[in-house]
PDB file of C-alpha atoms in Angstrom:
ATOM      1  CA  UNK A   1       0.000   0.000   0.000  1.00 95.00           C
ATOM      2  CA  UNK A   2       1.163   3.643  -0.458  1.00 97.00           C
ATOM      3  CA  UNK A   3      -0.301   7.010  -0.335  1.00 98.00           C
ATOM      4  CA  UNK A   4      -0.056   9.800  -2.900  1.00 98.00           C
ATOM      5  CA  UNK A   5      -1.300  13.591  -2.302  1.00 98.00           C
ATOM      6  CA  UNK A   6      -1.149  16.833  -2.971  1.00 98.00           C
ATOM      7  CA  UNK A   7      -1.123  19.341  -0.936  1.00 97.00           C
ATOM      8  CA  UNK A   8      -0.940  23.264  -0.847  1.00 94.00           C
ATOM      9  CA  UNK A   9      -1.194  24.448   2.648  1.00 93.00           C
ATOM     10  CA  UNK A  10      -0.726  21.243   4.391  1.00 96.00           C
ATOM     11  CA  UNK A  11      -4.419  20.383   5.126  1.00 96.00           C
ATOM     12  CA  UNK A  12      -4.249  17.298   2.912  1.00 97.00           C
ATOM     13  CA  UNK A  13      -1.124  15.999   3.701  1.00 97.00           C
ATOM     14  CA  UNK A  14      -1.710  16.081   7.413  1.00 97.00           C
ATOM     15  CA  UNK A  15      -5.267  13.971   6.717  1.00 98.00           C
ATOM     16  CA  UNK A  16      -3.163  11.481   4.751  1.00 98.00           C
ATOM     17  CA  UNK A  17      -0.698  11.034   7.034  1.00 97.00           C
ATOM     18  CA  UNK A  18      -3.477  10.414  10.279  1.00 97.00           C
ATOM     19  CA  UNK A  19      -4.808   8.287   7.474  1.00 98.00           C
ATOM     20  CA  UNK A  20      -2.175   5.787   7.002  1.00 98.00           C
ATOM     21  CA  UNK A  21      -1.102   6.110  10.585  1.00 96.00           C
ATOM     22  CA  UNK A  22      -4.626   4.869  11.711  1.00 95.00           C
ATOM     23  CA  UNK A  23      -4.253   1.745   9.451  1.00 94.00           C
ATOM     24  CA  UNK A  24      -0.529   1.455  10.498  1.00 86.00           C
ATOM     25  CA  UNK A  25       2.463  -0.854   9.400  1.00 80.00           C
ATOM     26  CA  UNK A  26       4.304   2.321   8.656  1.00 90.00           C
ATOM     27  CA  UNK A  27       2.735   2.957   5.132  1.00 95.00           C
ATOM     28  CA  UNK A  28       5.147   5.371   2.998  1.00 97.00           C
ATOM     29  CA  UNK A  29       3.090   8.233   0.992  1.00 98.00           C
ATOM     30  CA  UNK A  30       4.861  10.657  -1.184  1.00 98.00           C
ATOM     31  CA  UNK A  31       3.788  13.800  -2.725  1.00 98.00           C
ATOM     32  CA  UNK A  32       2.612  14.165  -6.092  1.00 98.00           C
ATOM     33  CA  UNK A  33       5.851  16.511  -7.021  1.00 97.00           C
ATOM     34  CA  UNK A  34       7.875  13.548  -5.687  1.00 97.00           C
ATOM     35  CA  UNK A  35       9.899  11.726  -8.301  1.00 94.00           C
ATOM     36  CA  UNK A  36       9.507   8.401  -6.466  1.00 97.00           C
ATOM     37  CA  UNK A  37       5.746   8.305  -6.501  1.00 98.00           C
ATOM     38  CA  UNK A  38       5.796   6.985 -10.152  1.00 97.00           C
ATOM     39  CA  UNK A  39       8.033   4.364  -8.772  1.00 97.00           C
ATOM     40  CA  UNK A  40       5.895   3.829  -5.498  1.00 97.00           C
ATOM     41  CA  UNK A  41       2.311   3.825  -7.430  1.00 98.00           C
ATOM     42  CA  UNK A  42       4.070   0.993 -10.099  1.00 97.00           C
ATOM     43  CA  UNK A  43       5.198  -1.333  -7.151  1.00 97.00           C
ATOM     44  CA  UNK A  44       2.011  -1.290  -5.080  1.00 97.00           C
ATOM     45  CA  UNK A  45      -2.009  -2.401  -5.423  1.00 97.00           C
ATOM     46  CA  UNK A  46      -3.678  -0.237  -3.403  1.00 97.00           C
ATOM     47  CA  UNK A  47      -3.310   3.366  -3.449  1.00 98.00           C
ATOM     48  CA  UNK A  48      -4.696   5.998  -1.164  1.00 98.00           C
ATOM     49  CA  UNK A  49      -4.612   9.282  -3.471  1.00 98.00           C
ATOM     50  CA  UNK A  50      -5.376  12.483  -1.442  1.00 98.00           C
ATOM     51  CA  UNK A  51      -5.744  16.254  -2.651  1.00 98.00           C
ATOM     52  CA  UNK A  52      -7.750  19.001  -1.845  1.00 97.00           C
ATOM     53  CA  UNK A  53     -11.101  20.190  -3.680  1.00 94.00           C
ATOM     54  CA  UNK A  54     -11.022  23.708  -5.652  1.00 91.00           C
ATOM     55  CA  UNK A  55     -14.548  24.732  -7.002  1.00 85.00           C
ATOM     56  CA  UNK A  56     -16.020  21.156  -6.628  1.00 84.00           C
ATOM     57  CA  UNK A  57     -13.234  19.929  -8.952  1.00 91.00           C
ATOM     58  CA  UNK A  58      -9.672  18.966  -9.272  1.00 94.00           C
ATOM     59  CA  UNK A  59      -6.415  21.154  -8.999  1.00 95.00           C
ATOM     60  CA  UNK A  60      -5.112  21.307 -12.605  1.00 96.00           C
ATOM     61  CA  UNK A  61      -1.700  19.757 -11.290  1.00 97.00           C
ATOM     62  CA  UNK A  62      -3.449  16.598  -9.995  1.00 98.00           C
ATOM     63  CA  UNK A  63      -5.680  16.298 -12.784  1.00 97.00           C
ATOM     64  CA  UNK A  64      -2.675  16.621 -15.315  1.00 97.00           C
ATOM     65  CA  UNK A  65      -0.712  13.778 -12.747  1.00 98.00           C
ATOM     66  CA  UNK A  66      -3.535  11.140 -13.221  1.00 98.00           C
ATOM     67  CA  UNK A  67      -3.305  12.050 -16.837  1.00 98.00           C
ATOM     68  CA  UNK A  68       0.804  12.146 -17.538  1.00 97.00           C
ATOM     69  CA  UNK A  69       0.561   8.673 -15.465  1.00 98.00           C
ATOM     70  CA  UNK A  70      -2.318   6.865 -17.304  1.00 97.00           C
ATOM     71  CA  UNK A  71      -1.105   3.810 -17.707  1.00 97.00           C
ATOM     72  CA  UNK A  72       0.008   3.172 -13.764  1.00 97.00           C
ATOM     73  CA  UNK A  73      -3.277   2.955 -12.630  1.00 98.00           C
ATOM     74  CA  UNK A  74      -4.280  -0.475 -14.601  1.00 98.00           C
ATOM     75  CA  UNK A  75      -5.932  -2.885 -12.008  1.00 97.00           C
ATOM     76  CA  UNK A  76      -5.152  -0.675  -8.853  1.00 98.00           C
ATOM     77  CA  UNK A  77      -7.405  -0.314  -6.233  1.00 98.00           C
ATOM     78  CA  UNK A  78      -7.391   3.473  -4.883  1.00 98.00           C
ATOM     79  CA  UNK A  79      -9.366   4.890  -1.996  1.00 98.00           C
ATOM     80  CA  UNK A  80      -9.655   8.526  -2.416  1.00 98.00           C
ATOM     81  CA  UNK A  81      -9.070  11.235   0.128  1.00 98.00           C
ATOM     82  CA  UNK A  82     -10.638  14.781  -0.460  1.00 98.00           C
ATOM     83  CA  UNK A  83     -10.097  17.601   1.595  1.00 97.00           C
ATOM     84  CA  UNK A  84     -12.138  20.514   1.496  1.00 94.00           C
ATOM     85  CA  UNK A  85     -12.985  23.964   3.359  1.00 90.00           C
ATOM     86  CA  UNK A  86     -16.638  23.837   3.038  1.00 83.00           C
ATOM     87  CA  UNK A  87     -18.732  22.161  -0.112  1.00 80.00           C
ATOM     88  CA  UNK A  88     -17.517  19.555  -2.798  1.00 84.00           C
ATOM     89  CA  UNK A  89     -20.446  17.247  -3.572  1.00 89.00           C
ATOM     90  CA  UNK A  90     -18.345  14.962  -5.206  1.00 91.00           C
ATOM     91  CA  UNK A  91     -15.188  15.907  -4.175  1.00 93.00           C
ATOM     92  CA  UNK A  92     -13.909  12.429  -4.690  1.00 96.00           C
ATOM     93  CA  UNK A  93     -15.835  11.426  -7.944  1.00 96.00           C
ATOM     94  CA  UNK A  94     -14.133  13.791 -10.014  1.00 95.00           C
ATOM     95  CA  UNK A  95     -10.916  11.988  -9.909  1.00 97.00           C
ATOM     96  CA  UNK A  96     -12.807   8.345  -9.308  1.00 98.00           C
ATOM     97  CA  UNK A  97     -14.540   8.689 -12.769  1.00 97.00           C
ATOM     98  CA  UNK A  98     -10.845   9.617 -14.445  1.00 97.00           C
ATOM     99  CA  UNK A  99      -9.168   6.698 -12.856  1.00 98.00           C
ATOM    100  CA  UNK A 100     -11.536   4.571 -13.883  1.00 98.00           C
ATOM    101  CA  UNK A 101     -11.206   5.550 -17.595  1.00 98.00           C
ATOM    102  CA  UNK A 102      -7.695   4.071 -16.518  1.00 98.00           C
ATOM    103  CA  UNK A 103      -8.785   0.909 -15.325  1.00 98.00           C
ATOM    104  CA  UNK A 104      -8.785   1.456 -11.979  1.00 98.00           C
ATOM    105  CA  UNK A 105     -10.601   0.120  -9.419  1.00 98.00           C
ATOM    106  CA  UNK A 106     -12.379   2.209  -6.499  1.00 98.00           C
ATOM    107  CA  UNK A 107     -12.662   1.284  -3.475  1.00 98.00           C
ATOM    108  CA  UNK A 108     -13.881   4.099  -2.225  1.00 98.00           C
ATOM    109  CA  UNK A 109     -13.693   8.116  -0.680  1.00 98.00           C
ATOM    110  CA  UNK A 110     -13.503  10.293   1.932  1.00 98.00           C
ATOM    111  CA  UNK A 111     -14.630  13.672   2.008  1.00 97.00           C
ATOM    112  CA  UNK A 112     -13.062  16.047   5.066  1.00 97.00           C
ATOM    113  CA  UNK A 113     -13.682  19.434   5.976  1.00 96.00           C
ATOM    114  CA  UNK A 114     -10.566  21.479   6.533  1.00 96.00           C
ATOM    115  CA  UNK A 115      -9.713  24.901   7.090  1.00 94.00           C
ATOM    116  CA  UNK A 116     -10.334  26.814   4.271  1.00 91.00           C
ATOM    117  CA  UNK A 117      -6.880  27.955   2.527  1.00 90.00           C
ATOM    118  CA  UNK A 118      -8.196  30.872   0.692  1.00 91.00           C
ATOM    119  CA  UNK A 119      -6.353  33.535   2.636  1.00 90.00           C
ATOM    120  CA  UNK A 120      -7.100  36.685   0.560  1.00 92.00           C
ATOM    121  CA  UNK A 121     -10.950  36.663   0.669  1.00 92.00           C
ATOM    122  CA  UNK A 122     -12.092  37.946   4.098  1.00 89.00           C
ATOM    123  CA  UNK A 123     -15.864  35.726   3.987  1.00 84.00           C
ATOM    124  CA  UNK A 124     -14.379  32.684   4.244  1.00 82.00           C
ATOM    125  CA  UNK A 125     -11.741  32.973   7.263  1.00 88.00           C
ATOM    126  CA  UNK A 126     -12.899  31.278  10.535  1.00 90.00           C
ATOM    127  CA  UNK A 127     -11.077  32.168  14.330  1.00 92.00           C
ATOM    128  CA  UNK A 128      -8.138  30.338  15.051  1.00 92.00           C
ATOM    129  CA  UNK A 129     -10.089  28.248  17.581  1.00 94.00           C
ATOM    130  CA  UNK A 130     -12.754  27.820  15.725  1.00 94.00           C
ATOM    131  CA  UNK A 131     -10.342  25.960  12.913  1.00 94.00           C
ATOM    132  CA  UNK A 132      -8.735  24.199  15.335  1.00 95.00           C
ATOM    133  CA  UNK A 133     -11.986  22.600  15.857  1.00 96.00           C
ATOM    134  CA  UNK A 134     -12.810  21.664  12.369  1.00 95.00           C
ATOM    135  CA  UNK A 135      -9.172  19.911  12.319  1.00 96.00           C
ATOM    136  CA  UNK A 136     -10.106  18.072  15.359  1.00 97.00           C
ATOM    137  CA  UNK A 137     -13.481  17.161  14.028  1.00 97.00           C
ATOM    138  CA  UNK A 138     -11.665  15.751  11.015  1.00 97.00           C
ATOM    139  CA  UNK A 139      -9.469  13.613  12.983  1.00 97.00           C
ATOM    140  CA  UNK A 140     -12.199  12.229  14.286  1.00 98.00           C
ATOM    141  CA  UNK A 141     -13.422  10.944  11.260  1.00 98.00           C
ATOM    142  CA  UNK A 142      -9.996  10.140   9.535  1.00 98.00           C
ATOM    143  CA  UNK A 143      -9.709   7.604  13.237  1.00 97.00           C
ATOM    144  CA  UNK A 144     -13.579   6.017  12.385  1.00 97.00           C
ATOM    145  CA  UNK A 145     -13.124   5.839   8.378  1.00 98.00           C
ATOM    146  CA  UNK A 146      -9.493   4.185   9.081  1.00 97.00           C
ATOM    147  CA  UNK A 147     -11.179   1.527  10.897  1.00 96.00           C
ATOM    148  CA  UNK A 148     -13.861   0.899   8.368  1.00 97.00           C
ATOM    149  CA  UNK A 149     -10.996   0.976   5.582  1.00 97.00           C
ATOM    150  CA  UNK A 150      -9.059  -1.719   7.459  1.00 95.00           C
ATOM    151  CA  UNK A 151     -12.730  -4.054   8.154  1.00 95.00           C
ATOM    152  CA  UNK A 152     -13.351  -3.840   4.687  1.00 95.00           C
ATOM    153  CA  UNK A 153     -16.271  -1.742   4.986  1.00 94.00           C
ATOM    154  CA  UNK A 154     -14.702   1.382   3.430  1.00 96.00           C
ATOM    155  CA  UNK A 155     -16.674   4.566   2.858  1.00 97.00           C
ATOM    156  CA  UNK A 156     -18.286   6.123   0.235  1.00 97.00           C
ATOM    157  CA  UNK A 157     -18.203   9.740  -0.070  1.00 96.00           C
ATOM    158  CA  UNK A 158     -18.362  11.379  -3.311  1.00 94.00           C
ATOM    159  CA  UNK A 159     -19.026   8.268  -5.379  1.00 95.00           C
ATOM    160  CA  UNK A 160     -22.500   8.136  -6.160  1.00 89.00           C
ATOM    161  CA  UNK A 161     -24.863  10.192  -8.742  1.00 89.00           C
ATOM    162  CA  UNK A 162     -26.203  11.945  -6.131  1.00 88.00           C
ATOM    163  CA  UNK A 163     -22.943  13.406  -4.776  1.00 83.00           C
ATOM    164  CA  UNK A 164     -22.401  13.931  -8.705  1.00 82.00           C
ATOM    165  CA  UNK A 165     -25.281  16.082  -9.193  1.00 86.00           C
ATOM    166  CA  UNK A 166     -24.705  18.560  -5.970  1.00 79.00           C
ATOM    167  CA  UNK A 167     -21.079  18.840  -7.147  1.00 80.00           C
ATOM    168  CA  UNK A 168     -21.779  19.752 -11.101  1.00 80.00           C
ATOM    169  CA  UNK A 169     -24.854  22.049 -10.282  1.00 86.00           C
ATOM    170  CA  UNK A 170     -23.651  23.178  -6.302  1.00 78.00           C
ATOM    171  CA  UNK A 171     -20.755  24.619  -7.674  1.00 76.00           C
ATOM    172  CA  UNK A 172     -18.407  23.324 -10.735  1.00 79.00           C
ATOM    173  CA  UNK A 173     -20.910  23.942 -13.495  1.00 75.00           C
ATOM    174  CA  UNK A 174     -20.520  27.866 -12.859  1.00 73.00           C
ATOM    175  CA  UNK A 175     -16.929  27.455 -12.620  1.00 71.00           C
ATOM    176  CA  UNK A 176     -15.367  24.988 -14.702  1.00 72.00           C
ATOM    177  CA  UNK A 177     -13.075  27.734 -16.177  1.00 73.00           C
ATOM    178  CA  UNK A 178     -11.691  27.830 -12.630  1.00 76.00           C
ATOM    179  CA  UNK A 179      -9.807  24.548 -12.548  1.00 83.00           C
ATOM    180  CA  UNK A 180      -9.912  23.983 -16.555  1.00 84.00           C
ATOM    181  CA  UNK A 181      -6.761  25.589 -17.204  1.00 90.00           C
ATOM    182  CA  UNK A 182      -3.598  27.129 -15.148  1.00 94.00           C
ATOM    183  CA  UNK A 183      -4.217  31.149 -13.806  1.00 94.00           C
ATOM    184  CA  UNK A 184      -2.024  33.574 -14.877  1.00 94.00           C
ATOM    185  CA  UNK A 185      -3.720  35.771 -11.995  1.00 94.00           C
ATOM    186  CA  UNK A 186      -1.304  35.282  -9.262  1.00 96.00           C
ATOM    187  CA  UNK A 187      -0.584  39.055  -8.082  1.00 97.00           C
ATOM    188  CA  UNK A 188       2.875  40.082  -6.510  1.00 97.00           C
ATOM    189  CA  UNK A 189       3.505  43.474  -4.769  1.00 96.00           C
ATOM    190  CA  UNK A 190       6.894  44.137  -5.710  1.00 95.00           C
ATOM    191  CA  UNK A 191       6.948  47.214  -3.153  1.00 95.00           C
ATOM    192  CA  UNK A 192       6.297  44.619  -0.226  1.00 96.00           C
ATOM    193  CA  UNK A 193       7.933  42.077  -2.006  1.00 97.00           C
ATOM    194  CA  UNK A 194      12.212  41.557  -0.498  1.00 96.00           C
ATOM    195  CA  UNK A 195      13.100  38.892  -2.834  1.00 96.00           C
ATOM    196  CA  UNK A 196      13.749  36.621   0.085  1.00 96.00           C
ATOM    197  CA  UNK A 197      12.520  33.386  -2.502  1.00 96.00           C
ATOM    198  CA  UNK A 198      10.755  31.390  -0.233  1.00 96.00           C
ATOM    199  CA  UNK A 199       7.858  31.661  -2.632  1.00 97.00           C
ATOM    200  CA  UNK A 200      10.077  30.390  -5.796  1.00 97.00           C
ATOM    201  CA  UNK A 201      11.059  27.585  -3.626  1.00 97.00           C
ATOM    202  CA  UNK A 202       7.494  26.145  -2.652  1.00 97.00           C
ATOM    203  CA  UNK A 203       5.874  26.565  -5.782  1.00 97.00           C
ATOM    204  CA  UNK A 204       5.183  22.823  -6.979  1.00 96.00           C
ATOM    205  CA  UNK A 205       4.640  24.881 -10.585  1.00 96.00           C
ATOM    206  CA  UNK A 206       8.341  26.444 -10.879  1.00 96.00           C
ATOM    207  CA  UNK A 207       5.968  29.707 -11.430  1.00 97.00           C
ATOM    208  CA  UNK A 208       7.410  31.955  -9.594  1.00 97.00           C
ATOM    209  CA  UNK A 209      11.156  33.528  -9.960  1.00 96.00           C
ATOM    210  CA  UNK A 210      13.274  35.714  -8.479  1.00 96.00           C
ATOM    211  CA  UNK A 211      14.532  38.462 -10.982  1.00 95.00           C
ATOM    212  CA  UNK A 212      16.156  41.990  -9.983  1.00 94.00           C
ATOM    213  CA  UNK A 213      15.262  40.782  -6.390  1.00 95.00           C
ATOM    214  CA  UNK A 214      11.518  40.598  -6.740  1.00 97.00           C
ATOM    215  CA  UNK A 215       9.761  37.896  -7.219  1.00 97.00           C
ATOM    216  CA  UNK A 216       7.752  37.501 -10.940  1.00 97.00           C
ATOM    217  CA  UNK A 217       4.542  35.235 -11.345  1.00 96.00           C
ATOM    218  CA  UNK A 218       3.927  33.689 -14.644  1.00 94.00           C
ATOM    219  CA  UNK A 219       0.989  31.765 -16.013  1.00 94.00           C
ATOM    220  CA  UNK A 220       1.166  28.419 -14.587  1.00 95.00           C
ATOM    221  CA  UNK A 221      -0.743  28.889 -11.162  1.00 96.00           C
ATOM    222  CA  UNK A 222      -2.077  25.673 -10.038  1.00 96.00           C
ATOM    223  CA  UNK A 223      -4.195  27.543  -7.000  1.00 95.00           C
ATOM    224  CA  UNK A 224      -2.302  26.226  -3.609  1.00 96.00           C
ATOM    225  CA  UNK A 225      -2.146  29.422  -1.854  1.00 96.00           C
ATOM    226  CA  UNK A 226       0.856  27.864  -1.031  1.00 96.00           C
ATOM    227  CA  UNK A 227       3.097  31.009  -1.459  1.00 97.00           C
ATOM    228  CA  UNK A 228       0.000  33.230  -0.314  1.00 96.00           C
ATOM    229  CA  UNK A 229       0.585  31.344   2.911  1.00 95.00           C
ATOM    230  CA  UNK A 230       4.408  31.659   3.243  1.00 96.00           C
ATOM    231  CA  UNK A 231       5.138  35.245   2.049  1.00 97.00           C
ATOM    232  CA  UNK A 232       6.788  37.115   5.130  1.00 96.00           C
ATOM    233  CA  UNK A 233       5.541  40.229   3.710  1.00 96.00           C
ATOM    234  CA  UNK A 234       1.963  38.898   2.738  1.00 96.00           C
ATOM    235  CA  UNK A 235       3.095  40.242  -0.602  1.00 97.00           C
ATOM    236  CA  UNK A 236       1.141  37.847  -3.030  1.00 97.00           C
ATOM    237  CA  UNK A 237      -2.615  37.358  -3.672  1.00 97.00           C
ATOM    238  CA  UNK A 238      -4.647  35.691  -6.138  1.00 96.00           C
ATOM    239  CA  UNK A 239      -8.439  35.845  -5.813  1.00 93.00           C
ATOM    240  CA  UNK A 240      -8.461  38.803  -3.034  1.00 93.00           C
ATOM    241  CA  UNK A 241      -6.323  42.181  -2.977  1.00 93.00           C
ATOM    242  CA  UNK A 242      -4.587  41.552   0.418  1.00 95.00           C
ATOM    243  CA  UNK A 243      -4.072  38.585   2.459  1.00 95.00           C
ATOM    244  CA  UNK A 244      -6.355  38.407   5.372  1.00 94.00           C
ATOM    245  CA  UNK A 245      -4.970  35.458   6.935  1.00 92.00           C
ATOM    246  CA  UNK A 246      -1.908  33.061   6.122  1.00 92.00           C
ATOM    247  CA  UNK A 247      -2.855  29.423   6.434  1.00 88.00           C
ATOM    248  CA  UNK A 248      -1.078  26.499   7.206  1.00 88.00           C
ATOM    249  CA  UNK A 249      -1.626  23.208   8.786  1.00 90.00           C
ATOM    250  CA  UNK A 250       0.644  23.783  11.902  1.00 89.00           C
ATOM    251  CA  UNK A 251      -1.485  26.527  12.706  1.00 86.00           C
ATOM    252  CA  UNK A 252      -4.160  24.758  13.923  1.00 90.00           C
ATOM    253  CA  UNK A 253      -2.738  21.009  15.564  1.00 86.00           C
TER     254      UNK A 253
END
């Protein structure tokens, strides 16, 4: 068994992790930016694949990974793992119905609420305590859904045509251009910006670079607020015009 994820702010790699650490025998996962998961995915049967939600559909990066690696997924059984800050419907069916085209086999999903990573759009930001309780929430379920995964009796969250309908017409219908294609709408105040590159070096998209010390966005945003999130000088924003609140993981455990 191995696990494979993406994450951007560390919400989905922390529910992976709990995940695997619930079933036990010291199950390696690697990320999706990880050379070794081609080699990891080829050498095992069943796959736990984790990644967060955007607009009730997939992050271009995964979407182009399950794509790129078409032929690995021939026969495998894959649970999937979909992290989300509020509403996905079918969070997990959007990559279910593409590994399937691959021959896969499903075994089933798991939708979590996480804190939302959105950190330039003031509506959506909870209290600190009040994340902290959606994170504990989750483990919660990550500890009961482990337990069903390892009876046999594994959940199934996302999966059905009813979870298909709430996801197309709750949310991705309206924005399918979202997720469709890379943004080229990553914003970067070069009078906050010190050219420090911490956000060159977490971008899994090699989109950002440093150039006359200031750091330049190009076109290939994948969406991870990762950088939002790690900017000393809250410098970058993408859907908002100033970051409101910097999210990550470690924040809230």
């Amino acid at each position: 068994m191995t696990g494979i994820y993406f994450s951007g702010t560390g919400n989905t790699r922390f529910c992976l992790s709990r995940f695997l650490n619930e079933i036990g025998n010291d199950i390696p996962m690697y990320s999706i930016e990880d050379g070794q998961s081609v080699t990891a995915i080829s050498q095992s049967d069943d796959i736990i694949f984790a990644y967060p939600v955007y607009y009730s559909n997939l992050p271009k990066i995964v979407r182009d990974y399950i794509n790129r690696n078409s032929a690995l997924w021939q026969g495998k059984n894959i649970y999937i793992i979909a992290t989300m800050g509020a509403f996905s419907g079918d969070g997990a069916g959007v990559s279910a119905r593409l590994f399937r085209n691959y021959g896969a086999k499903i075994s089933g999903g798991l939708h979590l609420k996480m804190p939302d990573c959105i950190g330039d759009v003031k509506a959506l930001k909870k209290p600190l305590e009040a994340n902290k309780l959606i994170v504990k929430k989750a483990v919660e379920k990550i500890e009961k859904s482990a337990n069903m995964y390892k009876s046999g009796d594994m959940t199934q969250e996302g999966l059905n045509i009813w979870y298909h309908i709430a996801g197309l017409f709750g949310q991705r219908l309206y924005f399918y251009g979202k997720t469709k294609n890379y943004t080229d709408k990553l914003k970067i105040d070069s009078k906050k910006c010190i050219g420090c590159g911490a956000c060159e070096k977490l971008c899994p998209m090699n989109n950002i670079h440093i150039e006359n010390m200031k750091a330049v966005s190009e076109n290939m945003c994948t969406m991870c607020y990762r950088c939002i999130s790690h900017c000393p000088q809250k410098a970058i924003t993408l859907i908002g015009k100033r970051v409101i609140q910097q999210s990550v993981i470690e924040h809230y455990i």
